[in-house]
CSV table of C-alpha atoms and ligand atoms in Angstrom, one decimal:
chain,number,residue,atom,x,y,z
A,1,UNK,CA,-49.1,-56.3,55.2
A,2,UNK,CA,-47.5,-53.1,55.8
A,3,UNK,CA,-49.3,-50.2,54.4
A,4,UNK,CA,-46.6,-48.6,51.8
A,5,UNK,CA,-46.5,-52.2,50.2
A,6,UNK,CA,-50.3,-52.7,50.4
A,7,UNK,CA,-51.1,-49.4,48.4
A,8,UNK,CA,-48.0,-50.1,45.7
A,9,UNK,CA,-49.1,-53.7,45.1
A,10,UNK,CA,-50.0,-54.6,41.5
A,11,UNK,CA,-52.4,-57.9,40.4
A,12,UNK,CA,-52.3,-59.7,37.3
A,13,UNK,CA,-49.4,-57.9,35.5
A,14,UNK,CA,-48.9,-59.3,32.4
A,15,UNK,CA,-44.8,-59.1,31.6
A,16,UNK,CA,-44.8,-60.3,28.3
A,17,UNK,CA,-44.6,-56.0,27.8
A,18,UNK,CA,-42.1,-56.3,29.8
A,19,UNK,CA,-39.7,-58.4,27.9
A,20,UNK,CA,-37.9,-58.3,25.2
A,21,UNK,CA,-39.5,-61.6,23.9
A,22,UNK,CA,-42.7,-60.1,24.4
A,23,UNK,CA,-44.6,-63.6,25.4
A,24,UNK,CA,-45.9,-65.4,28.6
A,25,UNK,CA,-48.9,-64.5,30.6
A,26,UNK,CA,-49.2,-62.4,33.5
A,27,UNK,CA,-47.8,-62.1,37.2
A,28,UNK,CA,-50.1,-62.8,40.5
A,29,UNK,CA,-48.1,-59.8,42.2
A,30,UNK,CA,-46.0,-57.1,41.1
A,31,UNK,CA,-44.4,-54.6,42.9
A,32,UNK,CA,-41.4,-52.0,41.4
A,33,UNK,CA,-39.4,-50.8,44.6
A,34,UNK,CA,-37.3,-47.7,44.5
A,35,UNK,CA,-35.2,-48.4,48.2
A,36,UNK,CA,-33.2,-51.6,49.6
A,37,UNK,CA,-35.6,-50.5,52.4
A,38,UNK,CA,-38.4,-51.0,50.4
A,39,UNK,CA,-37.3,-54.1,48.9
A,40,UNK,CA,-36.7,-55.4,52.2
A,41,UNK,CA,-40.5,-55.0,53.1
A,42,UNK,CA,-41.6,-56.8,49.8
A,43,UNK,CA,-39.0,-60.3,50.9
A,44,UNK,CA,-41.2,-59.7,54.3
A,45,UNK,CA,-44.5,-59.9,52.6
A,46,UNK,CA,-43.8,-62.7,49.8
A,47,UNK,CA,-42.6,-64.6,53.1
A,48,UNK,CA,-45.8,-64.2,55.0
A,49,UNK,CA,-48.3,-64.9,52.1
A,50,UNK,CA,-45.7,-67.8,51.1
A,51,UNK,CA,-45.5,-66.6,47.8
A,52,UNK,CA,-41.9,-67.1,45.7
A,53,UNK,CA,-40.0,-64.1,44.3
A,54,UNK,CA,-39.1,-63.5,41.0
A,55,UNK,CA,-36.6,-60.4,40.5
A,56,UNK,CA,-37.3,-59.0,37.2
A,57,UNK,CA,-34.6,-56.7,35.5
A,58,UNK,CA,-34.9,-55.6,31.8
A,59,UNK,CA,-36.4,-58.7,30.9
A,60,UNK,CA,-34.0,-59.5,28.4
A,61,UNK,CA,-33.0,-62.6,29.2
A,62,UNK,CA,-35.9,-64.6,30.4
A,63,UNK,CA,-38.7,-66.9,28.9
A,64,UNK,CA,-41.9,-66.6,30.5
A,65,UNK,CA,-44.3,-69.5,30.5
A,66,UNK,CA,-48.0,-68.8,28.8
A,67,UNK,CA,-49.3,-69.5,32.5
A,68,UNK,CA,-47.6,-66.4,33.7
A,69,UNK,CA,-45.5,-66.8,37.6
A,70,UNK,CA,-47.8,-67.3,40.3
A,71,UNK,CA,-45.7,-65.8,42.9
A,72,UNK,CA,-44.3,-61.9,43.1
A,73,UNK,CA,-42.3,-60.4,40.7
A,74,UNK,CA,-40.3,-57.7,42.4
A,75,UNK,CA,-38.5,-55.0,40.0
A,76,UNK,CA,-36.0,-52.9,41.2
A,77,UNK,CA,-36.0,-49.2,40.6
A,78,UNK,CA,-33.2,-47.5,42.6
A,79,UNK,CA,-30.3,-46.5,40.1
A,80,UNK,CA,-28.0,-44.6,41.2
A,81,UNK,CA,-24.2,-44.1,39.5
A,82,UNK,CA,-21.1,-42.8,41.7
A,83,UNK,CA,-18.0,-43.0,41.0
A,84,UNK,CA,-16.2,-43.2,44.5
A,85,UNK,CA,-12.4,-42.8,44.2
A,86,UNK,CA,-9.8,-42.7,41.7
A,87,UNK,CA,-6.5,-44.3,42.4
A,88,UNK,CA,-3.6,-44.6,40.0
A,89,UNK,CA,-5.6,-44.4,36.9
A,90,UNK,CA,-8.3,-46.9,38.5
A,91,UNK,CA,-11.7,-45.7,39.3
A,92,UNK,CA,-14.1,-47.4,41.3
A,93,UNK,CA,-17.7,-46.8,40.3
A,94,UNK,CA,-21.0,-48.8,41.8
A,95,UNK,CA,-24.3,-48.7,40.0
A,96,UNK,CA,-27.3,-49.6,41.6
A,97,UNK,CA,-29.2,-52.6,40.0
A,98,UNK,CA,-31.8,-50.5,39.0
A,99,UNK,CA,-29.9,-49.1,36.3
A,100,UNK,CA,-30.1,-49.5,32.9
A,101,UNK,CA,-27.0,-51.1,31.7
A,102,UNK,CA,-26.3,-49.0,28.3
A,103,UNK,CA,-26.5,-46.0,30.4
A,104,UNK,CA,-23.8,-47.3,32.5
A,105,UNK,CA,-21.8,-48.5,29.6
A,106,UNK,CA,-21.9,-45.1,28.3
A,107,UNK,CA,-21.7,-43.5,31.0
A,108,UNK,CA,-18.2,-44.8,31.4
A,109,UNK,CA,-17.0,-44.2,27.8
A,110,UNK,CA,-17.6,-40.3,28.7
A,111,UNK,CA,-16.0,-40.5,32.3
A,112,UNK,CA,-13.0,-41.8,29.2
A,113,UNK,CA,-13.2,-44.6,31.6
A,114,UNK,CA,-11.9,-48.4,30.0
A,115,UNK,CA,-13.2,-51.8,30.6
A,116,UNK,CA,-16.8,-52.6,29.6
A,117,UNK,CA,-17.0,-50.4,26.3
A,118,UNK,CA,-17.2,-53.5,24.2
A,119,UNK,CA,-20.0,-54.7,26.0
A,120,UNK,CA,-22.5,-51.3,24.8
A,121,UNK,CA,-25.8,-52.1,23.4
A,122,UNK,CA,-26.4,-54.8,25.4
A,123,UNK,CA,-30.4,-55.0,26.9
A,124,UNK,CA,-31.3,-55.1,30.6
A,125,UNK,CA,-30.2,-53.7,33.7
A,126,UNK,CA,-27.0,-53.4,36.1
A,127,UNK,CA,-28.1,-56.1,38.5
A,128,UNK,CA,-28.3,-58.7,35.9
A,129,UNK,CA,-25.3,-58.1,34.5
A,130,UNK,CA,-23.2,-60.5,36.7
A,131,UNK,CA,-25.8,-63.5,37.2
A,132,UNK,CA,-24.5,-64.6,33.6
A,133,UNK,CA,-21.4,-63.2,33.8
A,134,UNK,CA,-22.0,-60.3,30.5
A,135,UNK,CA,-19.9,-60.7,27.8
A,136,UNK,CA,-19.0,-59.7,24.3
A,137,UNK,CA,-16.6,-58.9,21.4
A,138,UNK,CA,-14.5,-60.4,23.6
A,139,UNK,CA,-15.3,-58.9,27.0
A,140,UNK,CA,-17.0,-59.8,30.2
A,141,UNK,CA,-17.9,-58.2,33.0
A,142,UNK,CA,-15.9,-60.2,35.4
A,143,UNK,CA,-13.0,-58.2,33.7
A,144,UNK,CA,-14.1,-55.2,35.6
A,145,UNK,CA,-16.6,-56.0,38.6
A,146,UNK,CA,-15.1,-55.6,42.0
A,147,UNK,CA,-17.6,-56.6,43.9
A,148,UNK,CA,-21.7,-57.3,44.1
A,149,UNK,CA,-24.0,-55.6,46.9
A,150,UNK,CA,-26.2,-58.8,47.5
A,151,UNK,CA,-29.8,-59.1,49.8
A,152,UNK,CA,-29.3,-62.7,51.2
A,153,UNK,CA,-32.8,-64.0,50.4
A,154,UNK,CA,-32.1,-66.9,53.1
A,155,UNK,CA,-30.4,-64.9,56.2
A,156,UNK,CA,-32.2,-61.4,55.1
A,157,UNK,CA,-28.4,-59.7,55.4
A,158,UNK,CA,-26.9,-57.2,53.4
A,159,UNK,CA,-23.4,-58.6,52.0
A,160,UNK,CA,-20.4,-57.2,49.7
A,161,UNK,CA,-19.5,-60.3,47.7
A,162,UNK,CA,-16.0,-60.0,46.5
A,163,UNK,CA,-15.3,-61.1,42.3
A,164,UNK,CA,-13.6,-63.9,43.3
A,165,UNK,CA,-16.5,-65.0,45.5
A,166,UNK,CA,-19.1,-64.8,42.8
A,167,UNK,CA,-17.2,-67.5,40.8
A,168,UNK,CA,-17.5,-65.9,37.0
A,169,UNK,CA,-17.1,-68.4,34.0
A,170,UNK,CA,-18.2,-68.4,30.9
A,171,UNK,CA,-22.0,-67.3,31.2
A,172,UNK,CA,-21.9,-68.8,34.8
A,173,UNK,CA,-21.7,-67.8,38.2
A,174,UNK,CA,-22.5,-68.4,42.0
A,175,UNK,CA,-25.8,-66.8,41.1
A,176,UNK,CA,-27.2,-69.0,38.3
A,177,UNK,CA,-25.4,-72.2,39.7
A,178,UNK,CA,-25.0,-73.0,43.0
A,179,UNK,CA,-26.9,-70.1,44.8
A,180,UNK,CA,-29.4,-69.9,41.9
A,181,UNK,CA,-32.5,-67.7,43.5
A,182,UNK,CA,-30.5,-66.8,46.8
A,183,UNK,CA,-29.7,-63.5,45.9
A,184,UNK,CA,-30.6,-60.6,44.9
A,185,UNK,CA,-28.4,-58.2,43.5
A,186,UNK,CA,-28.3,-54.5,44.7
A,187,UNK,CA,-25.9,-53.1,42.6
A,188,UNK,CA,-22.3,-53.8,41.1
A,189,UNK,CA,-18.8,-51.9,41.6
A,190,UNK,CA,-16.5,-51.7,38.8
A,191,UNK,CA,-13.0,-51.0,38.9
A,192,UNK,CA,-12.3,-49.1,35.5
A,193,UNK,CA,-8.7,-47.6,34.0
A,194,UNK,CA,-9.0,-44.0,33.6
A,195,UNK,CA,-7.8,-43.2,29.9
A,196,UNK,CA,-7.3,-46.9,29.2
A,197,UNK,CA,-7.7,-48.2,26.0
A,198,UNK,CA,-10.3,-49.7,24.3
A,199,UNK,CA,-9.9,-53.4,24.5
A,200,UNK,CA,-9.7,-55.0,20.5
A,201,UNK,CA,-9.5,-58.7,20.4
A,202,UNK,CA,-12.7,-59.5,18.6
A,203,UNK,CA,-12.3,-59.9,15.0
A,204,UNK,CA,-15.1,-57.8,14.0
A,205,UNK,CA,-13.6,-55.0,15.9
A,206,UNK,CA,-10.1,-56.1,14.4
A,207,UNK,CA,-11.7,-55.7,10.6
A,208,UNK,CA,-12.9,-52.6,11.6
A,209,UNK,CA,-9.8,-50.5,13.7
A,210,UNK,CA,-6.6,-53.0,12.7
A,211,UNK,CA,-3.8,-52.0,14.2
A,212,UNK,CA,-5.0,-48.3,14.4
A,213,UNK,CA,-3.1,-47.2,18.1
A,214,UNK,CA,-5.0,-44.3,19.0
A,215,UNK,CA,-8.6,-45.4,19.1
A,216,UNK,CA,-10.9,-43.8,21.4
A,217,UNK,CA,-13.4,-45.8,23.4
A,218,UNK,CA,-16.4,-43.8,22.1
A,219,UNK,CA,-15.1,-45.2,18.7
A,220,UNK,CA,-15.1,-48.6,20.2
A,221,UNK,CA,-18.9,-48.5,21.8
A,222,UNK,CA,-19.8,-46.4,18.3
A,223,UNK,CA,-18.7,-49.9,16.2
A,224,UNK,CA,-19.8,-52.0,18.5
A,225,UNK,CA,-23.4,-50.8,18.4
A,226,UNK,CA,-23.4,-51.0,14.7
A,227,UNK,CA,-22.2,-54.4,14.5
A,228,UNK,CA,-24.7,-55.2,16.6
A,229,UNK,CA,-27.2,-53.2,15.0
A,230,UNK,CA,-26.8,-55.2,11.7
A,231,UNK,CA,-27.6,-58.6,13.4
A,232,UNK,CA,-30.5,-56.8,15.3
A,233,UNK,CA,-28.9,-57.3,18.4
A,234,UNK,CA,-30.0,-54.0,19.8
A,235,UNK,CA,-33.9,-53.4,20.9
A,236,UNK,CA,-35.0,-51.2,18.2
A,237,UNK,CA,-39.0,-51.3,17.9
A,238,UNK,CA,-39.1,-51.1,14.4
A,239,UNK,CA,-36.5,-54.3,14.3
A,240,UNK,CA,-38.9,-57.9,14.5
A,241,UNK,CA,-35.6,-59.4,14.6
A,242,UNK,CA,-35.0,-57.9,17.9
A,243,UNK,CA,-38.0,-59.4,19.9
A,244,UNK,CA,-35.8,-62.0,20.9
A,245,UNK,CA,-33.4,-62.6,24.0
A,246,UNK,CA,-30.0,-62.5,22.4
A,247,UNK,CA,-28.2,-65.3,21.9
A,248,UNK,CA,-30.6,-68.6,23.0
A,249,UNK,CA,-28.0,-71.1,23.2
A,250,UNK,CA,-24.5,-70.6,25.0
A,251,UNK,CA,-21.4,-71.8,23.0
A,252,UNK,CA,-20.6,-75.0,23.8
A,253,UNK,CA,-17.3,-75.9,25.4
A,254,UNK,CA,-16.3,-79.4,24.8
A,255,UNK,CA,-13.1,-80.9,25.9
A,256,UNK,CA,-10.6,-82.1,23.3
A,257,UNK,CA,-11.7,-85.6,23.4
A,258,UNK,CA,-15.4,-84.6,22.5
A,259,UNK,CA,-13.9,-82.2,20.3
A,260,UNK,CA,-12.9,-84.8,18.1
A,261,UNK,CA,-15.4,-86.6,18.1
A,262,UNK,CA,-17.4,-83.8,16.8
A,263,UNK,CA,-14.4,-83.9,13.5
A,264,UNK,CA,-15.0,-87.1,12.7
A,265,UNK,CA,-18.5,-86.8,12.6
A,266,UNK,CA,-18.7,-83.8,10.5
A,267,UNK,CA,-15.8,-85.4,8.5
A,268,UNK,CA,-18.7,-88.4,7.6
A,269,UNK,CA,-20.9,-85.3,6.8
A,270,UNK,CA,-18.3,-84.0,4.2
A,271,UNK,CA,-17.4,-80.7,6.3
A,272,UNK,CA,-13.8,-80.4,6.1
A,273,UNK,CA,-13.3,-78.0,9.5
A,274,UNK,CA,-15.1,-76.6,12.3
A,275,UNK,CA,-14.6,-73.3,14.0
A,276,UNK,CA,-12.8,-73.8,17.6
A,277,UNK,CA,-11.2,-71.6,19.6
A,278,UNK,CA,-9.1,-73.1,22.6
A,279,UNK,CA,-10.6,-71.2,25.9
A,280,UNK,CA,-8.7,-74.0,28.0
A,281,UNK,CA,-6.5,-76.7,29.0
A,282,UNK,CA,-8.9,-79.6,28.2
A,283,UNK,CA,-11.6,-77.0,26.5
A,284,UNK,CA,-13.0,-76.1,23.7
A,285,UNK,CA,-15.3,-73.5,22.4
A,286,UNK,CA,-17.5,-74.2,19.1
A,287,UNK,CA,-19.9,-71.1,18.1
A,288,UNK,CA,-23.8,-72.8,18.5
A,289,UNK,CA,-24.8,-70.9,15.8
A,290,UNK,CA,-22.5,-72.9,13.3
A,291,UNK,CA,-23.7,-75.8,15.0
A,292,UNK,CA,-27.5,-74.7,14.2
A,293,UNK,CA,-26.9,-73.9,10.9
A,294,UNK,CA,-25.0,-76.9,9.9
A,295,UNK,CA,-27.5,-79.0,11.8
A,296,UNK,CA,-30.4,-77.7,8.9
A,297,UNK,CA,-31.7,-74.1,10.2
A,298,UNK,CA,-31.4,-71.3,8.3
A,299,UNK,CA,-31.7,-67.7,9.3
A,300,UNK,CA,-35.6,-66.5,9.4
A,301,UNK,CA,-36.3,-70.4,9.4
A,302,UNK,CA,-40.2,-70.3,10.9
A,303,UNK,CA,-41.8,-72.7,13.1
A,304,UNK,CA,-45.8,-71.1,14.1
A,305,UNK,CA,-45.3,-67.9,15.2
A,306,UNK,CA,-41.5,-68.3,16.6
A,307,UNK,CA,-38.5,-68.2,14.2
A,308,UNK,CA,-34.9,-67.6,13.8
A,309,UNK,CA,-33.8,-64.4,13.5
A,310,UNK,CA,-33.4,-63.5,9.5
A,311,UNK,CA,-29.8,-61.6,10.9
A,312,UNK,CA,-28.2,-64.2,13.1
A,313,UNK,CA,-28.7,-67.9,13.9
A,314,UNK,CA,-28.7,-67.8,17.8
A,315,UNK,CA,-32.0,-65.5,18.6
A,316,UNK,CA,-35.0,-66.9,18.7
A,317,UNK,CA,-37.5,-64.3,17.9
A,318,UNK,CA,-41.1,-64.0,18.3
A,319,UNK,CA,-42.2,-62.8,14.8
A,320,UNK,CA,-46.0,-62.8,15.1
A,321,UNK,CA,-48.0,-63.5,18.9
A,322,UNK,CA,-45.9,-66.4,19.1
A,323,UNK,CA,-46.6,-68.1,22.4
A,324,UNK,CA,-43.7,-69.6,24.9
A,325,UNK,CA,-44.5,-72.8,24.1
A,326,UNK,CA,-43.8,-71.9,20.5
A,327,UNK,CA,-40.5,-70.8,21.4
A,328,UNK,CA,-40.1,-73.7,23.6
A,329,UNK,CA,-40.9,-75.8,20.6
A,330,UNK,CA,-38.5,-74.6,18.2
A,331,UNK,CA,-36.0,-74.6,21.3
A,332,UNK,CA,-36.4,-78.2,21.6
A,333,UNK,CA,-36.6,-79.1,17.8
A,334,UNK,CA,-33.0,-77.6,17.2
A,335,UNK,CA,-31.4,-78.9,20.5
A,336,UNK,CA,-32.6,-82.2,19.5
A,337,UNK,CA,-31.4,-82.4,16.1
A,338,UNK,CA,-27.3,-80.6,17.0
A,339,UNK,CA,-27.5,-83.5,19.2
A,340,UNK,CA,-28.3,-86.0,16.3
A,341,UNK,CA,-26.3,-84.9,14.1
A,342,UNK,CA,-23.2,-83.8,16.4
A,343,UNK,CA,-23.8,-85.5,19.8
A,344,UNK,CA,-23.6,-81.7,21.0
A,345,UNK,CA,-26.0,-80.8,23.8
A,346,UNK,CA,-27.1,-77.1,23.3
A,347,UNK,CA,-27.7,-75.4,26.7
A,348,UNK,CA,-30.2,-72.3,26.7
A,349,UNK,CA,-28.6,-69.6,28.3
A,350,UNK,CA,-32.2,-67.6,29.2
A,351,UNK,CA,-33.8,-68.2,32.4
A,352,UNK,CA,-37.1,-70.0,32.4
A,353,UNK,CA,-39.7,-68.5,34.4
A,354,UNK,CA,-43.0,-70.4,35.7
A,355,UNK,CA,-43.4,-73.3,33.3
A,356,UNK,CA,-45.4,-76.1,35.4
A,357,UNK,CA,-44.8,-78.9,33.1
A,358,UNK,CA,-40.9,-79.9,33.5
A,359,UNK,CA,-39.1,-78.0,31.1
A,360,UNK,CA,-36.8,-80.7,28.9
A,361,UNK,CA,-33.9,-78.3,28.5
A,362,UNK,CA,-30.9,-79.0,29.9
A,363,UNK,CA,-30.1,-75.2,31.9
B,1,FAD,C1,-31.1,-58.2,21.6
B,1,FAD,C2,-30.4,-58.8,22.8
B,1,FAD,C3,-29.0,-58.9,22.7
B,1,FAD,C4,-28.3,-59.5,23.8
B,1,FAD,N1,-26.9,-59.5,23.8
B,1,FAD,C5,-26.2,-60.1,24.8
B,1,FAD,C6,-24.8,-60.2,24.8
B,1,FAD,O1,-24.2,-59.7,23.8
B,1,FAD,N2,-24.2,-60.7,25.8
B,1,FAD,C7,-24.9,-61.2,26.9
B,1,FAD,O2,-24.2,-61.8,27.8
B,1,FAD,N3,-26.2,-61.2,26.9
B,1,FAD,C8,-26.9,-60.6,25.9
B,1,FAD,N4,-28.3,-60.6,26.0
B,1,FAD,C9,-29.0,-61.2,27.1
B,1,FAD,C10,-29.4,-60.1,28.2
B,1,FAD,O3,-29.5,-58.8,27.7
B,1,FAD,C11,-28.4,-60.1,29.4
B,1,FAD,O4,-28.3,-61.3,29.9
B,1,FAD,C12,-28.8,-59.1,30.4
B,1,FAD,O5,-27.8,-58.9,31.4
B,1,FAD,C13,-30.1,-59.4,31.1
B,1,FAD,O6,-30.5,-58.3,31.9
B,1,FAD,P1,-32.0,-58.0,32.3
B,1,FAD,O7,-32.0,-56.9,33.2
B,1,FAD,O8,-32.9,-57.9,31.1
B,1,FAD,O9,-32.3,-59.4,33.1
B,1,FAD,P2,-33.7,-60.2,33.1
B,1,FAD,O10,-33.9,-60.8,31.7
B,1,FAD,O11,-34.8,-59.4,33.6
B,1,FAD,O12,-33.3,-61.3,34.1
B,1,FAD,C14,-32.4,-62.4,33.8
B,1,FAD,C15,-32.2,-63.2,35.0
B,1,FAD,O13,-31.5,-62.4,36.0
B,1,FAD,C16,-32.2,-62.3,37.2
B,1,FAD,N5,-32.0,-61.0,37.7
B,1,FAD,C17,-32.2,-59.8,37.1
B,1,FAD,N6,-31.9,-58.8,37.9
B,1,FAD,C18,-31.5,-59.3,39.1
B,1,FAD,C19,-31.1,-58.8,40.3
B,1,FAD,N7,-31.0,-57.5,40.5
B,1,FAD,N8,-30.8,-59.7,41.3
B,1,FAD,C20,-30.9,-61.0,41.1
B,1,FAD,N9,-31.3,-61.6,40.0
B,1,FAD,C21,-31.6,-60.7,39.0
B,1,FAD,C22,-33.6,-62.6,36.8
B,1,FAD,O14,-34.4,-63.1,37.9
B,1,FAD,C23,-33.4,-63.7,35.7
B,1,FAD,O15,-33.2,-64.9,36.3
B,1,FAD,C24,-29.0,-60.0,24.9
B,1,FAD,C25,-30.4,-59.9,24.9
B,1,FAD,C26,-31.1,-59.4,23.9
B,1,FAD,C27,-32.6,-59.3,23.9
């Protein structure tokens, strides 16, 4: 073991503090490295003690099992921000994983730079922002992202993956699909439109600015984050609603044969019409949380110490020491009964760290 890893090695770390869940026990290893260099040395060492490596980010987005990981959980510290050149209104700015995303966002709205203002509030760091593809109010970071700065956990290289080679889809892409746990993400360049305007597609934002030309992006990220402030969708400490991870379930996207068949069901259930919006050819989109309220859960519906969130029907939320398997539980218990009731097959969009037993959800 080299000797800079040796005296910065942590045992027994417990990351439920560490998420936004706040459950899940604790991590054999943890190191936080602030270099690529550094970071390099820690693949080295999880390779000669055999151990497997979890990269944790803001921990906004991930389930941790009650047993804790039994491996080492590597989180990345280095976060820088420059803005490299400006050309023709575009500017191309990289941030390091390490960052936290908000900062970013906001950083951008001051630079009066367009292109991920929509997407403010939003937990977590930089180098998760493309392994699920970030989006809302109608944006996604795939808009903007030139390129990802990748460590190649298989051939230890450094690469520059272009956009089009990270594959973004809805809440997908190379890295949570067919390279799941192959890379890890340095840091992400975004190409953003100098004095660009704020992009308004999302109905909320359209009930709030209209038709209104000149709005300013700082507007935008102001509106956004008290949207998402109502439906506790930002961390606030004093907000139990927020001890969640967002959104559990994705939307899902059916095509228009399934569609139907999703009508005629809810036609037999007496519903008369069910939100859609067309993302494609053949596809799609209903909102889960329509589903899971139709389906018999109500907002701050409790199950042990889990819940939904009293402010929106897609976070689960840990309202009192509720324990993974709790949230498990209530996971399973609401994909189960969409299913039932709609043939729909809810997909959790968190990642699911260290559960032993086989996990039943379909990710
Ligand atoms: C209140 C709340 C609101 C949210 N709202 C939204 C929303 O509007 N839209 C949305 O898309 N998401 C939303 N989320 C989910 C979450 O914030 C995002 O997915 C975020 O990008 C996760 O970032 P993180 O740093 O916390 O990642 P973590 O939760 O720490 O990790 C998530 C996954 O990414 C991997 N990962 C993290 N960093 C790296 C890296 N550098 N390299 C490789 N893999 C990495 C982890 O291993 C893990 O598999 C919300 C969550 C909460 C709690």
């Amino acid at each position: 073991m080299t000797e800079g890893i040796e005296k910065k090695l942590q045992r027994n770390v417990p990351l439920a503090p560490l998420t936004t869940m706040r459950v899940g026990g604790a991590s054999r290893f943890f190191l936080s490295v602030k270099s690529e260099e550094e970071l390099s040395e820690a693949v080295k060492f999880a390779e000669n003690e055999e151990l497997e490596i979890f990269i944790l980010g803001g921990g906004s987005n991930v389930l941790i099992s009650d047993e804790g990981f039994d491996g080492l959980t590597i989180s990345l510290e280095f976060d820088a921000i420059k803005k490299l050149h400006m050309q023709k209104n575009q500017a191309l700015v990289y941030a390091s994983a390490g960052r936290c995303w908000d900062e970013f966002v906001k950083f951008c709205v001051e630079q009066n730079l367009a292109g991920v203002e929509c997407l403010s509030g939003i937990p977590g760091k930089v180098g998760a922002v493309p392994i699920q593809n970030v989006g809302a109010y109608g944006q996604e970071v795939s808009e903007t992202i030139r390129g990802v700065r990748v460590f190649d956990l298989e051939t230890k290289q450094i690469y520059e993956l272009t956009k089009e080679e990270c594959r973004f889809d809805y809440r997908s892409s190379i890295f949570n699909t067919i390279y799941k746990d192959r890379f890890i993400v340095l840091g992400v360049s975004f190409c953003l439109k100098e004095g660009g305007s704020p992009k308004i597609v999302y109905k909320d934002l359209i009930d709030i600015f209209g038709d209104k030309s000149a709005v300013s992006l700082k507007e935008v990220r102001e509106a956004v984050i008290r949207i998402r402030r109502q439906k506790a969708m930002v961390i606030d400490e004093s907000e139990p609603n927020s001890r969640s991870c967002g959104s559990f379930f994705k939307n899902p996207i059916l095509t228009k044969k399934e569609f139907c068949e999703v009508i005629e069901r809810t036609q037999a259930l007496g519903v008369k019409s069910v939100p859609s919006f067309i993302v494609g050819h053949d596809a799609v989109k209903i909102p889960a949380a329509w589903l899971i309220e139709r389906a018999g859960f109500y907002k701050g519906y409790r199950f042990k110490g889990a819940g939904i969130s009293e402010k929106h029907a897609l976070a689960l939320v840990n309202f009192s020491n509720a324990t993974a398997l709790d949230i498990l539980n209530l996971a399973e218990l609401i994909r189960d009964r969409v299913r039932e009731k709609f043939g729909v097959e809810l997909v959790p969009e968190p990642v699911f760290v260290g559960f032993k037993k086989v996990v039943s959800m379909k990710i």
